[in-house]
Amino acid sequence: MTFQQVYGYEPAVQYSAPGRVNLIGEHTDYNDGYVLPFAIDRRTVASIGQRDDRLIRVASAFEPDAVHELSLDDLAPENMDGWSAYVFGIAWALREQAGADLSGKTGFDVFIDSDVPVGAGLSSSAAIECGVALAFTDLWDLGLSRKQLARVGQYSENHAVGAPTGIMDQSASLLGEQDAVVFLDCRTLDTAVVELALEANGLEVLVIDTRVEHAHATGGYKARRESCERGAAAMGVPALRDVAVEDLPRAEELLDDETFRRVRHIVTEDQRVLDTVRTLREQGPRAIGELLVASHASMRDDFEISVPELDLAVETAMAHGAVGARMTGGGFGGAAIALVDREARGAITDAVTSAFAAAGYREPTVFTVHAAQGARRD
Ligand code: GAF
């Protein structure tokens, strides 16, 4: 399926935006903390034609026979459902969150295609949101910055799609740069680009997609967020970002065991992000392995968002010589990453695949990712 086949004419422009891998800093974003993701070389492409009425029409390669449509006069979360909310929600959030005046604007025909795996925790949804957000702000001449667009994307995800997520994924997809990680302070949105230098060090990042599907609109993700908010309130701080590692003994006295462990994950994870940034700058990527492994252990034992498949992926990769490994993204399924020597890629892939077969798990999908440029007009 193509734009031309759905709409009967050629698109005027094409925008694309990447998925992301988070190197370290998990669930810290909605705690006003630090994250260190990078945009990957898997992208969502939005082909767009201009209309002369107020309709937005949306189709995708994944749902060949469906065309969803909504008028700019009817933009409201209750008029959106399914995946098309990722597109309509952006138009709505541009108006609601960024204050864009859409009253004199005309709509678009949009066609979405993507090679970001869906449900793997690699932010296929943020990739749609960010490509579309950049396209709409350009084509409507709204003059919004990429950081403003990240807020728009998060607002749409939270209120149109209904998933209570933070701002990391949209920031990575919009601000990513080739061969670098995005060091983001989620309170101020200050960013620094930190060189990853994998190639120069003979390293690669492998993604091990367990194919255990996760969903953030429901269940565990929301519960973790609520635990963090409870913990911050009990500690008398605006967000867990304001709790230091040295404050943990006080937190332990104040909080019940489960809330304390949730808090300890966030507080130590923020510190690990800062340590990873410093280590990358001072010693390079080969020295960050222990931090990645400690992050995984904290998510497995304290935050309890790992699943046996992710633990097996991490343990097997480490047992076969990975420099470091951890689950990446929101958890409850999805993917792990392993930092590996280029020459070890084949052996580690085979070892993980065999271990999954021996455990009776679904065959994982294993592939290399590179840090790539963020959203752009192609
Ligand atoms: C998901 C969310 F969308 C992000 O905001 C972030 O919280 C992540 O899980 C966990 O670090 O990807």
Tab-separated table of C-alpha atoms and ligand atoms in Angstrom:
chain	number	residue	atom	x	y	z
A	1	MET	CA	0.000	0.000	0.000
A	2	THR	CA	1.211	3.501	-0.796
A	3	PHE	CA	-0.078	7.049	-0.457
A	4	GLN	CA	-0.871	7.061	-4.184
A	5	GLN	CA	-2.911	3.843	-3.947
A	6	VAL	CA	-5.001	5.150	-1.050
A	7	TYR	CA	-5.570	8.735	-2.139
A	8	GLY	CA	-5.088	8.580	-5.933
A	9	TYR	CA	-2.444	11.324	-6.156
A	10	GLU	CA	1.215	11.792	-5.201
A	11	PRO	CA	2.084	13.217	-1.758
A	12	ALA	CA	3.488	16.743	-1.591
A	13	VAL	CA	6.008	16.090	1.202
A	14	GLN	CA	7.460	13.339	3.309
A	15	TYR	CA	8.625	13.553	6.935
A	16	SER	CA	10.196	10.799	8.992
A	17	ALA	CA	10.992	10.248	12.657
A	18	PRO	CA	12.891	7.464	14.422
A	19	GLY	CA	12.087	5.079	17.234
A	20	ARG	CA	14.441	5.104	20.203
A	21	VAL	CA	16.518	2.922	22.443
A	22	ASN	CA	17.136	4.135	25.967
A	23	LEU	CA	20.752	3.530	26.945
A	24	ILE	CA	19.977	4.159	30.620
A	25	GLY	CA	17.548	6.129	32.828
A	26	GLU	CA	14.279	4.206	33.044
A	27	HIS	CA	11.062	5.661	34.517
A	28	THR	CA	13.092	8.667	35.608
A	29	ASP	CA	11.471	10.988	33.028
A	30	TYR	CA	8.134	11.465	34.811
A	31	ASN	CA	10.080	11.921	38.065
A	32	ASP	CA	11.691	15.058	36.606
A	33	GLY	CA	14.991	13.158	36.393
A	34	TYR	CA	17.624	12.304	33.793
A	35	VAL	CA	17.511	10.021	30.745
A	36	LEU	CA	20.031	9.008	28.104
A	37	PRO	CA	18.245	7.682	25.017
A	38	PHE	CA	19.258	7.676	21.382
A	39	ALA	CA	17.215	7.766	18.190
A	40	ILE	CA	17.637	4.570	16.142
A	41	ASP	CA	17.960	3.824	12.446
A	42	ARG	CA	14.374	2.519	12.294
A	43	ARG	CA	11.947	5.198	11.166
A	44	THR	CA	8.307	6.001	10.651
A	45	VAL	CA	7.567	7.840	7.420
A	46	ALA	CA	4.586	10.189	7.084
A	47	SER	CA	3.732	11.042	3.477
A	48	ILE	CA	1.451	14.037	3.293
A	49	GLY	CA	-0.790	15.731	0.755
A	50	GLN	CA	-2.423	19.126	1.313
A	51	ARG	CA	-6.217	19.333	1.252
A	52	ASP	CA	-8.286	22.423	0.633
A	53	ASP	CA	-10.957	21.589	3.222
A	54	ARG	CA	-10.769	21.062	7.010
A	55	LEU	CA	-10.389	17.256	6.964
A	56	ILE	CA	-7.437	15.219	8.158
A	57	ARG	CA	-7.471	11.752	6.618
A	58	VAL	CA	-5.134	9.045	7.865
A	59	ALA	CA	-4.186	5.665	6.412
A	60	SER	CA	-1.327	3.268	7.003
A	61	ALA	CA	0.535	0.406	5.404
A	62	PHE	CA	-0.497	-1.764	8.367
A	63	GLU	CA	-4.222	-1.402	7.914
A	64	PRO	CA	-4.550	-1.427	4.116
A	65	ASP	CA	-8.300	-0.943	3.768
A	66	ALA	CA	-8.988	1.686	6.416
A	67	VAL	CA	-8.980	5.459	6.000
A	68	HIS	CA	-9.780	7.377	9.209
A	69	GLU	CA	-10.936	10.956	8.973
A	70	LEU	CA	-11.624	13.795	11.351
A	71	SER	CA	-12.403	17.456	10.747
A	72	LEU	CA	-10.237	20.116	12.365
A	73	ASP	CA	-13.565	21.390	13.739
A	74	ASP	CA	-14.138	18.136	15.638
A	75	LEU	CA	-10.704	17.682	17.251
A	76	ALA	CA	-11.327	16.193	20.708
A	77	PRO	CA	-9.979	13.030	22.372
A	78	GLU	CA	-13.427	11.421	22.461
A	79	ASN	CA	-13.552	11.592	18.646
A	80	MET	CA	-10.317	9.600	18.261
A	81	ASP	CA	-9.587	5.963	18.829
A	82	GLY	CA	-7.142	3.272	17.746
A	83	TRP	CA	-3.773	4.122	16.242
A	84	SER	CA	-5.093	7.111	14.247
A	85	ALA	CA	-5.249	8.955	17.600
A	86	TYR	CA	-1.441	9.234	17.284
A	87	VAL	CA	-2.020	11.524	14.280
A	88	PHE	CA	-5.266	13.325	15.166
A	89	GLY	CA	-4.025	13.753	18.747
A	90	ILE	CA	-1.088	15.806	17.505
A	91	ALA	CA	-3.336	18.306	15.709
A	92	TRP	CA	-5.470	18.534	18.868
A	93	ALA	CA	-2.434	18.933	21.151
A	94	LEU	CA	-0.909	21.611	18.903
A	95	ARG	CA	-4.045	23.620	19.618
A	96	GLU	CA	-4.616	22.625	23.273
A	97	GLN	CA	-1.085	22.448	24.576
A	98	ALA	CA	0.882	24.785	22.305
A	99	GLY	CA	-1.948	27.261	21.736
A	100	ALA	CA	-1.835	27.045	17.921
A	101	ASP	CA	-4.695	28.818	16.175
A	102	LEU	CA	-6.019	26.255	13.696
A	103	SER	CA	-9.143	28.216	12.793
A	104	GLY	CA	-7.994	29.277	9.339
A	105	LYS	CA	-6.033	26.119	8.532
A	106	THR	CA	-6.746	23.400	5.978
A	107	GLY	CA	-6.250	19.668	6.530
A	108	PHE	CA	-4.047	16.908	5.138
A	109	ASP	CA	-4.077	13.411	3.726
A	110	VAL	CA	-1.553	11.382	5.722
A	111	PHE	CA	-0.090	7.954	4.977
A	112	ILE	CA	2.053	6.231	7.623
A	113	ASP	CA	4.621	3.513	7.004
A	114	SER	CA	7.264	2.324	9.459
A	115	ASP	CA	10.029	-0.147	10.148
A	116	VAL	CA	10.019	0.542	13.899
A	117	PRO	CA	8.749	-2.726	15.426
A	118	VAL	CA	5.402	-2.228	17.174
A	119	GLY	CA	5.037	-3.351	20.801
A	120	ALA	CA	8.777	-3.877	21.271
A	121	GLY	CA	9.258	-0.873	23.563
A	122	LEU	CA	11.156	1.053	20.876
A	123	SER	CA	8.651	3.935	20.741
A	124	SER	CA	6.902	3.231	17.481
A	125	SER	CA	4.119	5.509	18.741
A	126	ALA	CA	6.443	8.440	19.508
A	127	ALA	CA	7.917	8.004	16.025
A	128	ILE	CA	4.474	8.588	14.478
A	129	GLU	CA	3.735	11.505	16.805
A	130	CYS	CA	7.047	13.256	16.189
A	131	GLY	CA	7.079	12.891	12.390
A	132	VAL	CA	3.526	14.199	12.237
A	133	ALA	CA	4.195	16.988	14.769
A	134	LEU	CA	7.150	18.261	12.764
A	135	ALA	CA	5.163	18.041	9.523
A	136	PHE	CA	2.101	19.867	10.870
A	137	THR	CA	4.123	22.631	12.533
A	138	ASP	CA	6.052	23.201	9.278
A	139	LEU	CA	3.075	22.992	6.942
A	140	TRP	CA	0.890	25.182	9.166
A	141	ASP	CA	3.844	27.488	9.764
A	142	LEU	CA	3.444	27.403	13.560
A	143	GLY	CA	7.100	28.126	14.333
A	144	LEU	CA	7.385	25.709	17.281
A	145	SER	CA	10.765	24.439	18.487
A	146	ARG	CA	11.602	20.749	18.767
A	147	LYS	CA	11.397	20.936	22.563
A	148	GLN	CA	7.930	22.455	22.294
A	149	LEU	CA	6.991	19.649	19.904
A	150	ALA	CA	8.219	17.067	22.416
A	151	ARG	CA	5.793	18.563	24.955
A	152	VAL	CA	3.023	18.483	22.335
A	153	GLY	CA	3.769	14.805	21.613
A	154	GLN	CA	3.742	13.915	25.303
A	155	TYR	CA	0.481	15.824	25.849
A	156	SER	CA	-1.157	13.953	22.994
A	157	GLU	CA	0.131	10.610	24.293
A	158	ASN	CA	-1.160	11.413	27.809
A	159	HIS	CA	-4.531	12.931	26.948
A	160	ALA	CA	-5.527	11.781	23.439
A	161	VAL	CA	-4.026	8.274	23.467
A	162	GLY	CA	-4.419	7.970	27.253
A	163	ALA	CA	-0.998	6.614	28.266
A	164	PRO	CA	0.518	8.360	31.339
A	165	THR	CA	4.052	8.446	29.907
A	166	GLY	CA	6.906	10.928	30.375
A	167	ILE	CA	8.730	13.009	27.797
A	168	MET	CA	11.714	10.799	26.988
A	169	ASP	CA	10.504	9.072	23.842
A	170	GLN	CA	9.366	12.197	22.021
A	171	SER	CA	12.572	14.011	23.024
A	172	ALA	CA	14.739	11.201	21.651
A	173	SER	CA	12.787	11.035	18.408
A	174	LEU	CA	12.986	14.805	17.859
A	175	LEU	CA	16.451	15.593	19.232
A	176	GLY	CA	18.462	12.478	18.322
A	177	GLU	CA	21.742	12.815	16.465
A	178	GLN	CA	23.907	10.393	14.560
A	179	ASP	CA	26.368	8.376	16.720
A	180	ALA	CA	25.338	10.184	19.905
A	181	VAL	CA	23.046	9.876	22.916
A	182	VAL	CA	20.712	12.619	24.100
A	183	PHE	CA	21.349	13.540	27.737
A	184	LEU	CA	18.094	15.117	28.832
A	185	ASP	CA	17.131	16.793	32.082
A	186	CYS	CA	13.398	16.083	32.092
A	187	ARG	CA	12.656	18.948	34.477
A	188	THR	CA	14.224	21.757	32.460
A	189	LEU	CA	14.416	20.004	29.077
A	190	ASP	CA	18.059	21.075	28.928
A	191	THR	CA	19.891	18.714	26.633
A	192	ALA	CA	23.462	17.804	25.824
A	193	VAL	CA	24.516	15.545	22.998
A	194	VAL	CA	27.061	12.994	24.240
A	195	GLU	CA	29.218	11.137	21.749
A	196	LEU	CA	28.723	7.373	21.791
A	197	ALA	CA	31.789	6.408	19.712
A	198	LEU	CA	30.708	2.784	19.361
A	199	GLU	CA	32.312	2.166	15.998
A	200	ALA	CA	35.674	3.573	17.024
A	201	ASN	CA	35.610	1.158	19.981
A	202	GLY	CA	34.578	-1.889	17.948
A	203	LEU	CA	31.205	-2.023	19.723
A	204	GLU	CA	27.573	-2.358	18.699
A	205	VAL	CA	24.208	-2.132	20.421
A	206	LEU	CA	22.096	-5.247	19.895
A	207	VAL	CA	18.359	-5.077	20.452
A	208	ILE	CA	16.836	-8.315	21.712
A	209	ASP	CA	13.099	-8.027	21.159
A	210	THR	CA	11.508	-10.653	23.399
A	211	ARG	CA	8.222	-10.272	21.484
A	212	VAL	CA	6.416	-10.138	24.804
A	213	GLU	CA	4.049	-7.266	24.035
A	214	HIS	CA	3.657	-4.446	26.487
A	215	ALA	CA	1.067	-1.665	26.762
A	216	HIS	CA	1.497	1.546	28.704
A	217	ALA	CA	-2.086	2.762	28.710
A	218	THR	CA	-2.945	0.262	31.405
A	219	GLY	CA	-1.626	-1.658	34.369
A	220	GLY	CA	1.892	-1.689	35.664
A	221	TYR	CA	3.255	1.501	34.137
A	222	LYS	CA	0.517	3.611	35.719
A	223	ALA	CA	0.921	1.818	39.055
A	224	ARG	CA	4.673	2.552	39.053
A	225	ARG	CA	4.025	6.189	38.321
A	226	GLU	CA	1.561	6.370	41.214
A	227	SER	CA	4.065	4.725	43.599
A	228	CYS	CA	6.633	7.344	42.644
A	229	GLU	CA	4.160	10.164	43.250
A	230	ARG	CA	3.263	8.670	46.651
A	231	GLY	CA	6.944	8.376	47.518
A	232	ALA	CA	7.673	11.986	46.554
A	233	ALA	CA	4.668	13.264	48.521
A	234	ALA	CA	5.738	11.314	51.623
A	235	MET	CA	9.263	12.699	51.292
A	236	GLY	CA	7.876	16.224	50.955
A	237	VAL	CA	9.505	16.928	47.570
A	238	PRO	CA	7.959	17.971	44.239
A	239	ALA	CA	9.451	14.949	42.459
A	240	LEU	CA	11.829	12.049	43.161
A	241	ARG	CA	14.471	13.969	41.240
A	242	ASP	CA	14.806	15.969	44.462
A	243	VAL	CA	15.769	12.947	46.555
A	244	ALA	CA	19.523	12.225	46.684
A	245	VAL	CA	21.160	8.834	47.192
A	246	GLU	CA	22.186	10.091	50.670
A	247	ASP	CA	18.478	10.595	51.528
A	248	LEU	CA	17.646	6.914	51.016
A	249	PRO	CA	18.051	5.869	54.680
A	250	ARG	CA	15.447	8.505	55.611
A	251	ALA	CA	13.202	7.265	52.794
A	252	GLU	CA	13.499	3.727	54.150
A	253	GLU	CA	12.305	4.845	57.570
A	254	LEU	CA	9.403	6.809	56.123
A	255	LEU	CA	8.041	4.513	53.426
A	256	ASP	CA	6.552	1.042	53.251
A	257	ASP	CA	8.897	-1.554	51.748
A	258	GLU	CA	7.395	-1.582	48.251
A	259	THR	CA	7.247	2.210	47.873
A	260	PHE	CA	10.786	2.451	49.223
A	261	ARG	CA	12.091	0.041	46.588
A	262	ARG	CA	10.313	2.002	43.835
A	263	VAL	CA	11.908	5.187	45.168
A	264	ARG	CA	15.323	3.557	45.467
A	265	HIS	CA	15.196	2.528	41.811
A	266	ILE	CA	14.477	6.070	40.649
A	267	VAL	CA	17.028	7.727	42.907
A	268	THR	CA	19.845	5.314	42.044
A	269	GLU	CA	18.874	5.277	38.350
A	270	ASP	CA	19.185	9.074	38.147
A	271	GLN	CA	22.659	8.714	39.648
A	272	ARG	CA	23.531	5.977	37.146
A	273	VAL	CA	22.566	8.271	34.260
A	274	LEU	CA	24.903	10.960	35.578
A	275	ASP	CA	27.641	8.352	36.092
A	276	THR	CA	27.125	6.984	32.573
A	277	VAL	CA	27.436	10.445	31.027
A	278	ARG	CA	30.636	11.095	32.953
A	279	THR	CA	32.033	7.655	32.095
A	280	LEU	CA	31.227	8.028	28.403
A	281	ARG	CA	32.990	11.387	28.327
A	282	GLU	CA	36.019	10.333	30.353
A	283	GLN	CA	36.548	6.682	29.464
A	284	GLY	CA	34.310	5.804	26.513
A	285	PRO	CA	31.547	3.230	26.011
A	286	ARG	CA	33.521	0.133	27.020
A	287	ALA	CA	33.499	1.380	30.624
A	288	ILE	CA	29.696	1.676	31.061
A	289	GLY	CA	28.911	-2.062	31.222
A	290	GLU	CA	28.536	-2.308	34.993
A	291	LEU	CA	26.187	0.659	35.085
A	292	LEU	CA	23.922	-1.004	32.500
A	293	VAL	CA	23.860	-4.252	34.460
A	294	ALA	CA	23.171	-2.448	37.752
A	295	SER	CA	20.292	-0.615	36.056
A	296	HIS	CA	18.781	-3.912	34.954
A	297	ALA	CA	19.083	-5.413	38.448
A	298	SER	CA	17.367	-2.351	39.911
A	299	MET	CA	14.466	-2.660	37.453
A	300	ARG	CA	14.195	-6.395	38.102
A	301	ASP	CA	14.394	-6.308	41.908
A	302	ASP	CA	13.314	-2.846	43.071
A	303	PHE	CA	11.041	-1.451	40.359
A	304	GLU	CA	9.803	-4.931	39.325
A	305	ILE	CA	9.145	-4.142	35.679
A	306	SER	CA	11.218	-6.889	34.074
A	307	VAL	CA	9.854	-10.230	32.860
A	308	PRO	CA	11.658	-13.615	32.780
A	309	GLU	CA	12.315	-13.263	29.025
A	310	LEU	CA	14.126	-9.927	29.557
A	311	ASP	CA	16.157	-11.352	32.456
A	312	LEU	CA	17.160	-14.345	30.346
A	313	ALA	CA	18.188	-12.082	27.446
A	314	VAL	CA	20.374	-9.988	29.741
A	315	GLU	CA	21.899	-12.952	31.614
A	316	THR	CA	22.668	-14.860	28.410
A	317	ALA	CA	24.195	-11.865	26.663
A	318	MET	CA	26.411	-11.199	29.700
A	319	ALA	CA	27.398	-14.868	30.022
A	320	HIS	CA	28.561	-14.805	26.401
A	321	GLY	CA	30.764	-11.753	26.668
A	322	ALA	CA	28.531	-8.683	26.333
A	323	VAL	CA	30.090	-5.527	27.794
A	324	GLY	CA	26.749	-4.635	29.405
A	325	ALA	CA	23.049	-5.377	28.997
A	326	ARG	CA	19.710	-4.228	30.362
A	327	MET	CA	16.046	-4.063	29.495
A	328	THR	CA	15.130	-0.822	27.737
A	329	GLY	CA	11.890	1.166	27.780
A	330	GLY	CA	8.834	0.904	29.992
A	331	GLY	CA	9.157	-2.802	30.784
A	332	PHE	CA	6.584	-5.602	31.262
A	333	GLY	CA	7.828	-7.013	27.953
A	334	GLY	CA	9.511	-5.396	24.979
A	335	ALA	CA	13.232	-5.387	24.355
A	336	ALA	CA	16.593	-5.628	26.066
A	337	ILE	CA	19.782	-4.079	24.742
A	338	ALA	CA	23.262	-5.552	24.862
A	339	LEU	CA	26.458	-3.601	24.286
A	340	VAL	CA	28.678	-6.079	22.457
A	341	ASP	CA	31.945	-6.378	20.582
A	342	ARG	CA	31.182	-6.378	16.874
A	343	GLU	CA	32.781	-9.819	16.452
A	344	ALA	CA	30.696	-11.259	19.312
A	345	ARG	CA	27.367	-10.289	17.708
A	346	GLY	CA	26.793	-13.685	16.017
A	347	ALA	CA	27.709	-15.796	19.058
A	348	ILE	CA	25.569	-13.700	21.424
A	349	THR	CA	22.605	-13.757	19.033
A	350	ASP	CA	22.856	-17.559	18.734
A	351	ALA	CA	23.245	-18.007	22.498
A	352	VAL	CA	20.167	-15.871	23.266
A	353	THR	CA	18.097	-17.609	20.588
A	354	SER	CA	19.083	-21.063	21.950
A	355	ALA	CA	18.424	-20.047	25.553
A	356	PHE	CA	14.921	-18.833	24.594
A	357	ALA	CA	14.221	-22.102	22.762
A	358	ALA	CA	15.442	-24.130	25.748
A	359	ALA	CA	13.193	-22.139	28.090
A	360	GLY	CA	10.191	-22.631	25.789
A	361	TYR	CA	9.902	-18.878	25.030
A	362	ARG	CA	8.956	-17.375	21.654
A	363	GLU	CA	11.917	-16.893	19.345
A	364	PRO	CA	13.315	-13.397	19.987
A	365	THR	CA	14.147	-10.967	17.185
A	366	VAL	CA	17.739	-9.750	17.477
A	367	PHE	CA	19.162	-6.866	15.454
A	368	THR	CA	21.792	-4.138	15.608
A	369	VAL	CA	20.803	-0.479	15.933
A	370	HIS	CA	22.812	2.658	15.278
A	371	ALA	CA	22.246	6.081	16.795
A	372	ALA	CA	20.534	8.109	14.074
A	373	GLN	CA	19.278	11.593	13.326
A	374	GLY	CA	15.961	12.712	14.805
A	375	ALA	CA	12.789	13.725	12.972
A	376	ARG	CA	13.278	15.479	9.643
A	377	ARG	CA	11.727	16.469	6.364
A	378	ASP	CA	13.096	13.886	3.900
B	1	GAF	C1	7.952	4.481	28.159
B	1	GAF	C2	7.461	5.904	28.348
B	1	GAF	F1	6.816	6.335	27.223
B	1	GAF	C3	8.595	6.867	28.659
B	1	GAF	O1	8.066	8.133	28.943
B	1	GAF	C4	9.436	6.351	29.830
B	1	GAF	O2	8.780	6.549	31.052
B	1	GAF	C5	9.808	4.887	29.615
B	1	GAF	O3	8.676	4.078	29.325
B	1	GAF	C6	10.488	4.306	30.815
B	1	GAF	O4	11.723	4.917	31.009
B	1	GAF	O5	8.758	4.396	27.027
